[in-house]
Coordinates of C-alpha atoms in Angstrom, one line a residue:
M26 CA 3.9 -17.2 4.0
A27 CA 1.0 -17.8 1.9
H28 CA -1.4 -14.9 1.1
R29 CA -4.6 -16.0 2.4
R30 CA -7.8 -14.8 0.6
N31 CA -10.1 -12.9 2.7
P32 CA -13.5 -14.3 2.6
T33 CA -15.6 -11.0 3.0
D34 CA -13.8 -9.3 0.2
P35 CA -15.9 -8.7 -2.6
F36 CA -13.8 -8.0 -5.5
P37 CA -12.7 -11.5 -6.6
G38 CA -16.7 -12.6 -7.0
L39 CA -17.7 -9.4 -8.6
R40 CA -14.8 -9.5 -11.0
A41 CA -15.4 -13.0 -11.7
R42 CA -19.4 -12.2 -12.3
L43 CA -18.1 -9.1 -14.4
A44 CA -15.6 -11.3 -16.7
R45 CA -18.3 -14.0 -17.5
E46 CA -21.1 -10.8 -18.6
Y47 CA -18.5 -8.5 -20.7
G48 CA -15.2 -10.6 -20.7
D49 CA -15.7 -11.0 -24.8
S50 CA -16.2 -7.4 -24.9
V51 CA -14.3 -5.5 -22.6
P52 CA -10.8 -6.0 -21.8
E53 CA -9.8 -7.4 -18.4
D54 CA -7.9 -4.3 -17.1
L55 CA -11.2 -2.5 -17.5
I56 CA -13.1 -5.0 -15.7
D57 CA -10.7 -4.9 -12.7
V58 CA -10.6 -1.0 -12.6
A59 CA -14.8 -0.8 -12.8
A60 CA -14.9 -3.7 -9.9
R61 CA -12.4 -1.9 -7.9
E62 CA -14.1 1.4 -8.4
A63 CA -17.5 0.2 -7.7
I64 CA -16.3 -1.5 -4.7
E65 CA -14.3 1.8 -3.1
D66 CA -17.3 3.9 -3.8
L67 CA -19.1 1.9 -1.1
S68 CA -16.2 1.6 1.4
A69 CA -18.1 3.7 3.9
A70 CA -21.2 1.7 3.8
R71 CA -22.6 0.9 7.1
I72 CA -24.3 -2.2 5.9
R73 CA -21.6 -4.5 4.4
E74 CA -24.1 -7.3 3.1
F75 CA -25.6 -5.2 0.2
V76 CA -21.9 -4.2 -1.0
P77 CA -21.3 -6.9 -3.6
V78 CA -24.8 -6.2 -5.3
F79 CA -24.6 -2.3 -5.1
A80 CA -21.0 -2.5 -6.3
W81 CA -22.1 -4.9 -9.6
R82 CA -24.9 -2.4 -10.2
R83 CA -22.0 0.3 -10.2
A84 CA -19.4 -1.5 -12.3
R85 CA -21.9 -2.8 -14.9
A86 CA -23.1 1.1 -15.2
R87 CA -19.2 1.8 -16.0
L88 CA -18.7 -0.8 -18.0
R89 CA -21.8 0.1 -20.4
R90 CA -20.6 3.9 -20.9

């Protein structure tokens, strides 16, 4: 059975956005880690609509360090 993509999972979009922005200067594995950690940091958020935006900001801050 094929794995179905979860349309509410913010990781693929966040990872793609970060890869476009930092792909030339940051290794892919670090981009993945920053994206996953940022999403995990917000896992208890009550309002889920803003998780992608806040996760993107957190991940960018991590990748700038």
